[in-house]
Amino acid sequence: MNARAAARAIDALRRGWPVEVRGANGALVLLAVEAADDVTLAGFDPHGQADILLSAARAQTLHLSNQRAAADPEAPVLVRREPWIGYDLAMALADPVRDLATPLKGPFRAIPLGAPQAAAAALRLARLAGVLPAFFVGDESVVPEASVAADAVALYGAGEALAIATRARLPVKVAENSEIVAFRSADDPREHIALVIGNRDGTVPVVRLHSECLTGDVLGSLKCDCGPQLHRAMHQIAEGRWGILLYLRQEGRGIGLINKLRAYALQDQGFDTVDANVRLGFAIDARDFSVAAQMLKLLHVPSIRLLTNNPAKVAGLEGEGIAVVERLPLAIAANPHNAHYLDTKRDRTGHQL
Ligand SMILES: Nc1nc2c(ncn2[C@@H]2O[C@H](COP(=O)(O)OP(=O)(O)OP(=O)(O)O)[C@@H](O)[C@H]2O)c(=O)[nH]1
Ligand SMILES: [Zn+2]
């Protein structure tokens, strides 16, 4: 039930329909800035008074957030709707890719927020929907298309109701004796998969936890190391006795494909991968690895040897009861396009080699 409400809210939000988010200290009716236009905004907010909800990270770039808010990049900040803020300017507030082309002139003012829990859940909902974390906040007369409790948003996508949907033999280049296992959850449309490589025996398997990267995995992008890491990991698993590739549909470290491509546009402007996420208003890494732990449990794999340079993956799995008996590094030689990205991962997000 909860999951259904969250799914409806995500769908409504992407379509530019008003969504109500209910929290312990009040509810908010919201319209995603990105999915709106002049016409839908006029219907939602006929008097031009809807304030704008942003995340602290974005507000900080706009010099709007205070110290406390800045500690949590996804904390909510409410910006007062001035009479001169029309749809286009609101969109410019939401989308940092436009910052250099059209530097924003204020003054914008942050104002107290009535329903902080609902507002924080709304920002999370935006990330799940893959839209920019920015909303118009409507008044009570607006009838929402969907309504969701903040608690339901918090649980969404954590793998609570995950189950194995089907499995089949899948011979692949690196190992003819592989099996693909597909997972499905009532609370999340993303279909994660596991590729079990080799013949399962009593030994601790080598596991790679890979987050989807359409540009790297499929298109051969040179901007990141995802494609080579994926292939190297599959080879390494195939060389051992047996192992598992968990392919998680967490594109762009959990911010979705379109927001990742916005981060790339910001990188074209000179920001690194960390600052790009923050300018968009997201956490540096929005992934939740509990779904991977769920998958391993469904495969009856309690302990693993994990191929990763990312200590957060080890901690995420161990926190969910999977024993990581060994971390195996997965280093890829840099190219001129991803050298800076790899340095940033080492220097700013704690990746080890
Ligand atoms: N937001 C964002 N995501 C990116 C960027 N570059 C790559 N990604 C995403 O980062 C994820 C790659 O993560 P992984 O390779 O699984 O993990 P990792 O955190 O680098 O850790 P390793 O296990 O050491 O590789 C994929 O979801 C990519 O789409 C970027 O510049 N911005
Ligand atoms: Zn990538």
PDB file of N, CA and C in Angstrom, residues 110-202:
ATOM      1  N   ALA A 110      15.498  32.986   1.560  1.00  0.00           N
ATOM      2  CA  ALA A 110      15.041  31.746   2.201  1.00  0.00           C
ATOM      3  C   ALA A 110      14.098  32.113   3.334  1.00  0.00           C
ATOM      4  N   ILE A 111      12.993  31.364   3.444  1.00  0.00           N
ATOM      5  CA  ILE A 111      11.999  31.653   4.485  1.00  0.00           C
ATOM      6  C   ILE A 111      11.745  30.386   5.293  1.00  0.00           C
ATOM      7  N   PRO A 112      11.167  30.516   6.497  1.00  0.00           N
ATOM      8  CA  PRO A 112      10.954  29.323   7.327  1.00  0.00           C
ATOM      9  C   PRO A 112      10.054  28.304   6.639  1.00  0.00           C
ATOM     10  N   LEU A 113      10.323  27.061   6.973  1.00  0.00           N
ATOM     11  CA  LEU A 113       9.667  25.949   6.302  1.00  0.00           C
ATOM     12  C   LEU A 113       8.669  25.317   7.268  1.00  0.00           C
ATOM     13  N   GLY A 114       7.395  25.209   6.827  1.00  0.00           N
ATOM     14  CA  GLY A 114       6.361  24.718   7.739  1.00  0.00           C
ATOM     15  C   GLY A 114       6.363  23.221   7.977  1.00  0.00           C
ATOM     16  N   ALA A 115       6.647  22.446   6.963  1.00  0.00           N
ATOM     17  CA  ALA A 115       6.512  20.985   7.072  1.00  0.00           C
ATOM     18  C   ALA A 115       7.817  20.324   6.641  1.00  0.00           C
ATOM     19  N   PRO A 116       8.854  20.407   7.490  1.00  0.00           N
ATOM     20  CA  PRO A 116      10.188  19.952   7.054  1.00  0.00           C
ATOM     21  C   PRO A 116      10.258  18.476   6.681  1.00  0.00           C
ATOM     22  N   GLN A 117       9.512  17.635   7.383  1.00  0.00           N
ATOM     23  CA  GLN A 117       9.607  16.203   7.062  1.00  0.00           C
ATOM     24  C   GLN A 117       9.020  15.922   5.681  1.00  0.00           C
ATOM     25  N   ALA A 118       7.881  16.534   5.394  1.00  0.00           N
ATOM     26  CA  ALA A 118       7.270  16.356   4.075  1.00  0.00           C
ATOM     27  C   ALA A 118       8.190  16.922   2.994  1.00  0.00           C
ATOM     28  N   ALA A 119       8.808  18.065   3.296  1.00  0.00           N
ATOM     29  CA  ALA A 119       9.676  18.706   2.300  1.00  0.00           C
ATOM     30  C   ALA A 119      10.899  17.832   2.003  1.00  0.00           C
ATOM     31  N   ALA A 120      11.483  17.245   3.054  1.00  0.00           N
ATOM     32  CA  ALA A 120      12.647  16.378   2.846  1.00  0.00           C
ATOM     33  C   ALA A 120      12.250  15.151   2.030  1.00  0.00           C
ATOM     34  N   ALA A 121      11.075  14.595   2.330  1.00  0.00           N
ATOM     35  CA  ALA A 121      10.605  13.428   1.567  1.00  0.00           C
ATOM     36  C   ALA A 121      10.359  13.798   0.113  1.00  0.00           C
ATOM     37  N   ALA A 122       9.876  15.003  -0.121  1.00  0.00           N
ATOM     38  CA  ALA A 122       9.610  15.441  -1.497  1.00  0.00           C
ATOM     39  C   ALA A 122      10.908  15.504  -2.305  1.00  0.00           C
ATOM     40  N   LEU A 123      11.983  15.964  -1.671  1.00  0.00           N
ATOM     41  CA  LEU A 123      13.259  16.056  -2.387  1.00  0.00           C
ATOM     42  C   LEU A 123      13.783  14.664  -2.738  1.00  0.00           C
ATOM     43  N   ARG A 124      13.546  13.727  -1.833  1.00  0.00           N
ATOM     44  CA  ARG A 124      13.932  12.336  -2.108  1.00  0.00           C
ATOM     45  C   ARG A 124      13.094  11.764  -3.255  1.00  0.00           C
ATOM     46  N   LEU A 125      11.827  12.140  -3.234  1.00  0.00           N
ATOM     47  CA  LEU A 125      10.918  11.686  -4.292  1.00  0.00           C
ATOM     48  C   LEU A 125      11.379  12.207  -5.665  1.00  0.00           C
ATOM     49  N   ALA A 126      11.843  13.442  -5.682  1.00  0.00           N
ATOM     50  CA  ALA A 126      12.339  14.018  -6.940  1.00  0.00           C
ATOM     51  C   ALA A 126      13.514  13.197  -7.460  1.00  0.00           C
ATOM     52  N   ARG A 127      14.414  12.837  -6.548  1.00  0.00           N
ATOM     53  CA  ARG A 127      15.566  12.028  -6.968  1.00  0.00           C
ATOM     54  C   ARG A 127      15.113  10.685  -7.508  1.00  0.00           C
ATOM     55  N   LEU A 128      14.148  10.058  -6.820  1.00  0.00           N
ATOM     56  CA  LEU A 128      13.650   8.757  -7.290  1.00  0.00           C
ATOM     57  C   LEU A 128      12.980   8.891  -8.657  1.00  0.00           C
ATOM     58  N   ALA A 129      12.359  10.028  -8.890  1.00  0.00           N
ATOM     59  CA  ALA A 129      11.684  10.249 -10.167  1.00  0.00           C
ATOM     60  C   ALA A 129      12.665  10.709 -11.245  1.00  0.00           C
ATOM     61  N   GLY A 130      13.886  11.013 -10.854  1.00  0.00           N
ATOM     62  CA  GLY A 130      14.897  11.432 -11.822  1.00  0.00           C
ATOM     63  C   GLY A 130      14.703  12.857 -12.317  1.00  0.00           C
ATOM     64  N   VAL A 131      13.990  13.672 -11.548  1.00  0.00           N
ATOM     65  CA  VAL A 131      13.833  15.083 -11.938  1.00  0.00           C
ATOM     66  C   VAL A 131      14.667  15.957 -11.002  1.00  0.00           C
ATOM     67  N   LEU A 132      14.818  17.213 -11.375  1.00  0.00           N
ATOM     68  CA  LEU A 132      15.575  18.142 -10.539  1.00  0.00           C
ATOM     69  C   LEU A 132      14.860  18.333  -9.202  1.00  0.00           C
ATOM     70  N   PRO A 133      15.612  18.407  -8.111  1.00  0.00           N
ATOM     71  CA  PRO A 133      14.971  18.549  -6.800  1.00  0.00           C
ATOM     72  C   PRO A 133      14.509  19.987  -6.555  1.00  0.00           C
ATOM     73  N   ALA A 134      13.414  20.353  -7.166  1.00  0.00           N
ATOM     74  CA  ALA A 134      12.867  21.713  -7.031  1.00  0.00           C
ATOM     75  C   ALA A 134      11.360  21.658  -7.267  1.00  0.00           C
ATOM     76  N   PHE A 135      10.614  22.296  -6.372  1.00  0.00           N
ATOM     77  CA  PHE A 135       9.144  22.240  -6.435  1.00  0.00           C
ATOM     78  C   PHE A 135       8.526  23.615  -6.205  1.00  0.00           C
ATOM     79  N   PHE A 136       7.377  23.829  -6.836  1.00  0.00           N
ATOM     80  CA  PHE A 136       6.498  24.908  -6.403  1.00  0.00           C
ATOM     81  C   PHE A 136       5.644  24.350  -5.272  1.00  0.00           C
ATOM     82  N   VAL A 137       5.423  25.157  -4.245  1.00  0.00           N
ATOM     83  CA  VAL A 137       4.613  24.729  -3.106  1.00  0.00           C
ATOM     84  C   VAL A 137       3.254  25.416  -3.201  1.00  0.00           C
ATOM     85  N   GLY A 138       2.210  24.621  -3.436  1.00  0.00           N
ATOM     86  CA  GLY A 138       0.882  25.182  -3.663  1.00  0.00           C
ATOM     87  C   GLY A 138       0.140  25.463  -2.366  1.00  0.00           C
ATOM     88  N   ASP A 139      -1.021  26.102  -2.480  1.00  0.00           N
ATOM     89  CA  ASP A 139      -1.799  26.322  -1.253  1.00  0.00           C
ATOM     90  C   ASP A 139      -2.832  25.209  -1.090  1.00  0.00           C
ATOM     91  N   GLU A 140      -3.597  25.296   0.011  1.00  0.00           N
ATOM     92  CA  GLU A 140      -4.451  24.164   0.369  1.00  0.00           C
ATOM     93  C   GLU A 140      -5.581  23.897  -0.620  1.00  0.00           C
ATOM     94  N   SER A 141      -5.912  24.867  -1.466  1.00  0.00           N
ATOM     95  CA  SER A 141      -7.029  24.661  -2.391  1.00  0.00           C
ATOM     96  C   SER A 141      -6.669  23.720  -3.554  1.00  0.00           C
ATOM     97  N   VAL A 142      -5.379  23.480  -3.756  1.00  0.00           N
ATOM     98  CA  VAL A 142      -4.972  22.625  -4.883  1.00  0.00           C
ATOM     99  C   VAL A 142      -5.309  21.159  -4.574  1.00  0.00           C
ATOM    100  N   VAL A 143      -5.970  20.503  -5.537  1.00  0.00           N
ATOM    101  CA  VAL A 143      -6.308  19.091  -5.346  1.00  0.00           C
ATOM    102  C   VAL A 143      -5.183  18.237  -5.935  1.00  0.00           C
ATOM    103  N   PRO A 144      -4.494  17.437  -5.096  1.00  0.00           N
ATOM    104  CA  PRO A 144      -3.373  16.652  -5.636  1.00  0.00           C
ATOM    105  C   PRO A 144      -3.852  15.450  -6.438  1.00  0.00           C
ATOM    106  N   GLU A 145      -2.987  15.015  -7.326  1.00  0.00           N
ATOM    107  CA  GLU A 145      -3.275  13.833  -8.156  1.00  0.00           C
ATOM    108  C   GLU A 145      -2.892  12.562  -7.394  1.00  0.00           C
ATOM    109  N   ALA A 146      -1.919  12.686  -6.505  1.00  0.00           N
ATOM    110  CA  ALA A 146      -1.451  11.548  -5.714  1.00  0.00           C
ATOM    111  C   ALA A 146      -1.040  12.072  -4.355  1.00  0.00           C
ATOM    112  N   SER A 147      -1.089  11.196  -3.354  1.00  0.00           N
ATOM    113  CA  SER A 147      -0.757  11.609  -1.998  1.00  0.00           C
ATOM    114  C   SER A 147       0.071  10.503  -1.346  1.00  0.00           C
ATOM    115  N   VAL A 148       1.152  10.880  -0.697  1.00  0.00           N
ATOM    116  CA  VAL A 148       2.047   9.864  -0.130  1.00  0.00           C
ATOM    117  C   VAL A 148       2.581  10.338   1.219  1.00  0.00           C
ATOM    118  N   ALA A 149       2.763   9.398   2.144  1.00  0.00           N
ATOM    119  CA  ALA A 149       3.334   9.727   3.449  1.00  0.00           C
ATOM    120  C   ALA A 149       4.858   9.735   3.354  1.00  0.00           C
ATOM    121  N   ALA A 150       5.478  10.616   4.116  1.00  0.00           N
ATOM    122  CA  ALA A 150       6.949  10.712   4.106  1.00  0.00           C
ATOM    123  C   ALA A 150       7.593   9.364   4.438  1.00  0.00           C
ATOM    124  N   ASP A 151       6.997   8.605   5.336  1.00  0.00           N
ATOM    125  CA  ASP A 151       7.561   7.298   5.716  1.00  0.00           C
ATOM    126  C   ASP A 151       7.617   6.337   4.528  1.00  0.00           C
ATOM    127  N   ALA A 152       6.587   6.385   3.700  1.00  0.00           N
ATOM    128  CA  ALA A 152       6.548   5.495   2.534  1.00  0.00           C
ATOM    129  C   ALA A 152       7.656   5.868   1.550  1.00  0.00           C
ATOM    130  N   VAL A 153       7.940   7.149   1.443  1.00  0.00           N
ATOM    131  CA  VAL A 153       9.016   7.596   0.556  1.00  0.00           C
ATOM    132  C   VAL A 153      10.360   7.091   1.080  1.00  0.00           C
ATOM    133  N   ALA A 154      10.520   7.117   2.408  1.00  0.00           N
ATOM    134  CA  ALA A 154      11.796   6.694   3.000  1.00  0.00           C
ATOM    135  C   ALA A 154      12.071   5.215   2.740  1.00  0.00           C
ATOM    136  N   LEU A 155      11.026   4.401   2.710  1.00  0.00           N
ATOM    137  CA  LEU A 155      11.211   2.960   2.530  1.00  0.00           C
ATOM    138  C   LEU A 155      11.368   2.552   1.065  1.00  0.00           C
ATOM    139  N   TYR A 156      10.972   3.448   0.174  1.00  0.00           N
ATOM    140  CA  TYR A 156      10.886   3.093  -1.243  1.00  0.00           C
ATOM    141  C   TYR A 156      12.247   2.693  -1.819  1.00  0.00           C
ATOM    142  N   GLY A 157      12.285   1.548  -2.485  1.00  0.00           N
ATOM    143  CA  GLY A 157      13.486   1.155  -3.216  1.00  0.00           C
ATOM    144  C   GLY A 157      14.552   0.479  -2.374  1.00  0.00           C
ATOM    145  N   ALA A 158      14.291   0.256  -1.080  1.00  0.00           N
ATOM    146  CA  ALA A 158      15.315  -0.346  -0.217  1.00  0.00           C
ATOM    147  C   ALA A 158      15.341  -1.863  -0.343  1.00  0.00           C
ATOM    148  N   GLY A 159      14.487  -2.410  -1.183  1.00  0.00           N
ATOM    149  CA  GLY A 159      14.525  -3.852  -1.403  1.00  0.00           C
ATOM    150  C   GLY A 159      13.666  -4.635  -0.433  1.00  0.00           C
ATOM    151  N   GLU A 160      12.768  -3.959   0.256  1.00  0.00           N
ATOM    152  CA  GLU A 160      11.918  -4.624   1.255  1.00  0.00           C
ATOM    153  C   GLU A 160      11.143  -5.806   0.666  1.00  0.00           C
ATOM    154  N   ALA A 161      10.489  -5.566  -0.458  1.00  0.00           N
ATOM    155  CA  ALA A 161       9.600  -6.607  -1.002  1.00  0.00           C
ATOM    156  C   ALA A 161      10.244  -7.322  -2.189  1.00  0.00           C
ATOM    157  N   LEU A 162      11.574  -7.365  -2.189  1.00  0.00           N
ATOM    158  CA  LEU A 162      12.285  -7.944  -3.329  1.00  0.00           C
ATOM    159  C   LEU A 162      12.099  -9.463  -3.388  1.00  0.00           C
ATOM    160  N   ALA A 163      11.935  -9.982  -4.598  1.00  0.00           N
ATOM    161  CA  ALA A 163      11.815 -11.437  -4.775  1.00  0.00           C
ATOM    162  C   ALA A 163      12.449 -11.816  -6.107  1.00  0.00           C
ATOM    163  N   ILE A 164      12.839 -13.083  -6.222  1.00  0.00           N
ATOM    164  CA  ILE A 164      13.364 -13.555  -7.502  1.00  0.00           C
ATOM    165  C   ILE A 164      12.176 -13.747  -8.441  1.00  0.00           C
ATOM    166  N   ALA A 165      12.231 -13.088  -9.609  1.00  0.00           N
ATOM    167  CA  ALA A 165      11.118 -13.185 -10.554  1.00  0.00           C
ATOM    168  C   ALA A 165      11.306 -14.372 -11.493  1.00  0.00           C
ATOM    169  N   THR A 166      12.531 -14.544 -11.977  1.00  0.00           N
ATOM    170  CA  THR A 166      12.815 -15.678 -12.858  1.00  0.00           C
ATOM    171  C   THR A 166      14.315 -15.879 -12.965  1.00  0.00           C
ATOM    172  N   ARG A 167      14.709 -17.026 -13.447  1.00  0.00           N
ATOM    173  CA  ARG A 167      16.137 -17.292 -13.672  1.00  0.00           C
ATOM    174  C   ARG A 167      16.287 -18.172 -14.901  1.00  0.00           C
ATOM    175  N   ALA A 168      17.414 -18.031 -15.585  1.00  0.00           N
ATOM    176  CA  ALA A 168      17.623 -18.801 -16.812  1.00  0.00           C
ATOM    177  C   ALA A 168      19.116 -18.934 -17.087  1.00  0.00           C
ATOM    178  N   ARG A 169      19.471 -19.931 -17.854  1.00  0.00           N
ATOM    179  CA  ARG A 169      20.860 -20.060 -18.272  1.00  0.00           C
ATOM    180  C   ARG A 169      21.207 -18.924 -19.216  1.00  0.00           C
ATOM    181  N   LEU A 170      22.372 -18.318 -19.039  1.00  0.00           N
ATOM    182  CA  LEU A 170      22.787 -17.248 -19.940  1.00  0.00           C
ATOM    183  C   LEU A 170      24.277 -17.401 -20.215  1.00  0.00           C
ATOM    184  N   PRO A 171      24.613 -18.158 -21.257  1.00  0.00           N
ATOM    185  CA  PRO A 171      26.038 -18.259 -21.592  1.00  0.00           C
ATOM    186  C   PRO A 171      26.548 -16.884 -22.018  1.00  0.00           C
ATOM    187  N   VAL A 172      27.662 -16.440 -21.440  1.00  0.00           N
ATOM    188  CA  VAL A 172      28.237 -15.143 -21.817  1.00  0.00           C
ATOM    189  C   VAL A 172      29.677 -15.368 -22.254  1.00  0.00           C
ATOM    190  N   LYS A 173      30.263 -14.350 -22.873  1.00  0.00           N
ATOM    191  CA  LYS A 173      31.609 -14.485 -23.436  1.00  0.00           C
ATOM    192  C   LYS A 173      32.602 -15.036 -22.423  1.00  0.00           C
ATOM    193  N   VAL A 174      32.562 -14.505 -21.211  1.00  0.00           N
ATOM    194  CA  VAL A 174      33.595 -14.895 -20.237  1.00  0.00           C
ATOM    195  C   VAL A 174      33.328 -16.244 -19.584  1.00  0.00           C
ATOM    196  N   ALA A 175      32.092 -16.711 -19.639  1.00  0.00           N
ATOM    197  CA  ALA A 175      31.776 -17.991 -18.994  1.00  0.00           C
ATOM    198  C   ALA A 175      30.484 -18.559 -19.572  1.00  0.00           C
ATOM    199  N   GLU A 176      30.636 -19.703 -20.234  1.00  0.00           N
ATOM    200  CA  GLU A 176      29.435 -20.296 -20.848  1.00  0.00           C
ATOM    201  C   GLU A 176      28.458 -20.800 -19.802  1.00  0.00           C
ATOM    202  N   ASN A 177      28.989 -21.200 -18.646  1.00  0.00           N
ATOM    203  CA  ASN A 177      28.086 -21.710 -17.609  1.00  0.00           C
ATOM    204  C   ASN A 177      27.703 -20.610 -16.623  1.00  0.00           C
ATOM    205  N   SER A 178      26.853 -19.721 -17.090  1.00  0.00           N
ATOM    206  CA  SER A 178      26.360 -18.638 -16.240  1.00  0.00           C
ATOM    207  C   SER A 178      24.849 -18.680 -16.202  1.00  0.00           C
ATOM    208  N   GLU A 179      24.328 -18.129 -15.126  1.00  0.00           N
ATOM    209  CA  GLU A 179      22.877 -18.083 -14.982  1.00  0.00           C
ATOM    210  C   GLU A 179      22.471 -16.663 -14.638  1.00  0.00           C
ATOM    211  N   ILE A 180      21.421 -16.175 -15.281  1.00  0.00           N
ATOM    212  CA  ILE A 180      20.922 -14.839 -14.948  1.00  0.00           C
ATOM    213  C   ILE A 180      19.713 -14.993 -14.033  1.00  0.00           C
ATOM    214  N   VAL A 181      19.709 -14.169 -13.001  1.00  0.00           N
ATOM    215  CA  VAL A 181      18.604 -14.187 -12.038  1.00  0.00           C
ATOM    216  C   VAL A 181      18.031 -12.772 -12.005  1.00  0.00           C
ATOM    217  N   ALA A 182      16.735 -12.665 -12.241  1.00  0.00           N
ATOM    218  CA  ALA A 182      16.104 -11.339 -12.266  1.00  0.00           C
ATOM    219  C   ALA A 182      15.265 -11.144 -11.014  1.00  0.00           C
ATOM    220  N   PHE A 183      15.355  -9.946 -10.474  1.00  0.00           N
ATOM    221  CA  PHE A 183      14.654  -9.622  -9.234  1.00  0.00           C
ATOM    222  C   PHE A 183      13.585  -8.571  -9.517  1.00  0.00           C
ATOM    223  N   ARG A 184      12.531  -8.680  -8.747  1.00  0.00           N
ATOM    224  CA  ARG A 184      11.473  -7.693  -8.905  1.00  0.00           C
ATOM    225  C   ARG A 184      10.940  -7.349  -7.531  1.00  0.00           C
ATOM    226  N   SER A 185      10.544  -6.100  -7.405  1.00  0.00           N
ATOM    227  CA  SER A 185       9.986  -5.656  -6.135  1.00  0.00           C
ATOM    228  C   SER A 185       8.696  -4.909  -6.412  1.00  0.00           C
ATOM    229  N   ALA A 186       7.697  -5.180  -5.578  1.00  0.00           N
ATOM    230  CA  ALA A 186       6.429  -4.475  -5.757  1.00  0.00           C
ATOM    231  C   ALA A 186       6.628  -2.980  -5.563  1.00  0.00           C
ATOM    232  N   ASP A 187       7.665  -2.608  -4.821  1.00  0.00           N
ATOM    233  CA  ASP A 187       7.790  -1.181  -4.505  1.00  0.00           C
ATOM    234  C   ASP A 187       8.782  -0.427  -5.377  1.00  0.00           C
ATOM    235  N   ASP A 188       9.210  -1.035  -6.485  1.00  0.00           N
ATOM    236  CA  ASP A 188      10.236  -0.356  -7.264  1.00  0.00           C
ATOM    237  C   ASP A 188      10.244  -0.920  -8.687  1.00  0.00           C
ATOM    238  N   PRO A 189      10.067  -0.088  -9.703  1.00  0.00           N
ATOM    239  CA  PRO A 189      10.037  -0.616 -11.071  1.00  0.00           C
ATOM    240  C   PRO A 189      11.405  -1.039 -11.607  1.00  0.00           C
ATOM    241  N   ARG A 190      12.474  -0.687 -10.911  1.00  0.00           N
ATOM    242  CA  ARG A 190      13.809  -1.045 -11.420  1.00  0.00           C
ATOM    243  C   ARG A 190      14.039  -2.547 -11.238  1.00  0.00           C
ATOM    244  N   GLU A 191      14.367  -3.220 -12.328  1.00  0.00           N
ATOM    245  CA  GLU A 191      14.570  -4.668 -12.273  1.00  0.00           C
ATOM    246  C   GLU A 191      16.067  -4.949 -12.178  1.00  0.00           C
ATOM    247  N   HIS A 192      16.531  -5.251 -10.979  1.00  0.00           N
ATOM    248  CA  HIS A 192      17.950  -5.554 -10.779  1.00  0.00           C
ATOM    249  C   HIS A 192      18.214  -6.989 -11.232  1.00  0.00           C
ATOM    250  N   ILE A 193      19.440  -7.268 -11.630  1.00  0.00           N
ATOM    251  CA  ILE A 193      19.754  -8.643 -12.010  1.00  0.00           C
ATOM    252  C   ILE A 193      21.070  -9.110 -11.369  1.00  0.00           C
ATOM    253  N   ALA A 194      21.173 -10.436 -11.257  1.00  0.00           N
ATOM    254  CA  ALA A 194      22.428 -11.046 -10.819  1.00  0.00           C
ATOM    255  C   ALA A 194      22.859 -12.008 -11.911  1.00  0.00           C
ATOM    256  N   LEU A 195      24.150 -12.011 -12.215  1.00  0.00           N
ATOM    257  CA  LEU A 195      24.692 -13.011 -13.121  1.00  0.00           C
ATOM    258  C   LEU A 195      25.567 -13.923 -12.280  1.00  0.00           C
ATOM    259  N   VAL A 196      25.132 -15.168 -12.134  1.00  0.00           N
ATOM    260  CA  VAL A 196      25.905 -16.131 -11.346  1.00  0.00           C
ATOM    261  C   VAL A 196      26.826 -16.849 -12.322  1.00  0.00           C
ATOM    262  N   ILE A 197      28.129 -16.615 -12.149  1.00  0.00           N
ATOM    263  CA  ILE A 197      29.123 -17.110 -13.102  1.00  0.00           C
ATOM    264  C   ILE A 197      29.839 -18.330 -12.515  1.00  0.00           C
ATOM    265  N   GLY A 198      29.940 -19.373 -13.302  1.00  0.00           N
ATOM    266  CA  GLY A 198      30.673 -20.567 -12.864  1.00  0.00           C
ATOM    267  C   GLY A 198      29.793 -21.521 -12.072  1.00  0.00           C
ATOM    268  N   ASN A 199      30.448 -22.551 -11.532  1.00  0.00           N
ATOM    269  CA  ASN A 199      29.698 -23.578 -10.804  1.00  0.00           C
ATOM    270  C   ASN A 199      29.737 -23.303  -9.318  1.00  0.00           C
ATOM    271  N   ARG A 200      28.588 -23.080  -8.778  1.00  0.00           N
ATOM    272  CA  ARG A 200      28.491 -22.769  -7.358  1.00  0.00           C
ATOM    273  C   ARG A 200      29.026 -23.938  -6.526  1.00  0.00           C
ATOM    274  N   ASP A 201      29.892 -23.612  -5.565  1.00  0.00           N
ATOM    275  CA  ASP A 201      30.332 -24.651  -4.628  1.00  0.00           C
ATOM    276  C   ASP A 201      30.348 -24.029  -3.232  1.00  0.00           C
ATOM    277  N   GLY A 202      30.975 -24.694  -2.287  1.00  0.00           N
ATOM    278  CA  GLY A 202      30.928 -24.202  -0.910  1.00  0.00           C
ATOM    279  C   GLY A 202      31.851 -23.022  -0.622  1.00  0.00           C
TER     280      GLY A 202
END
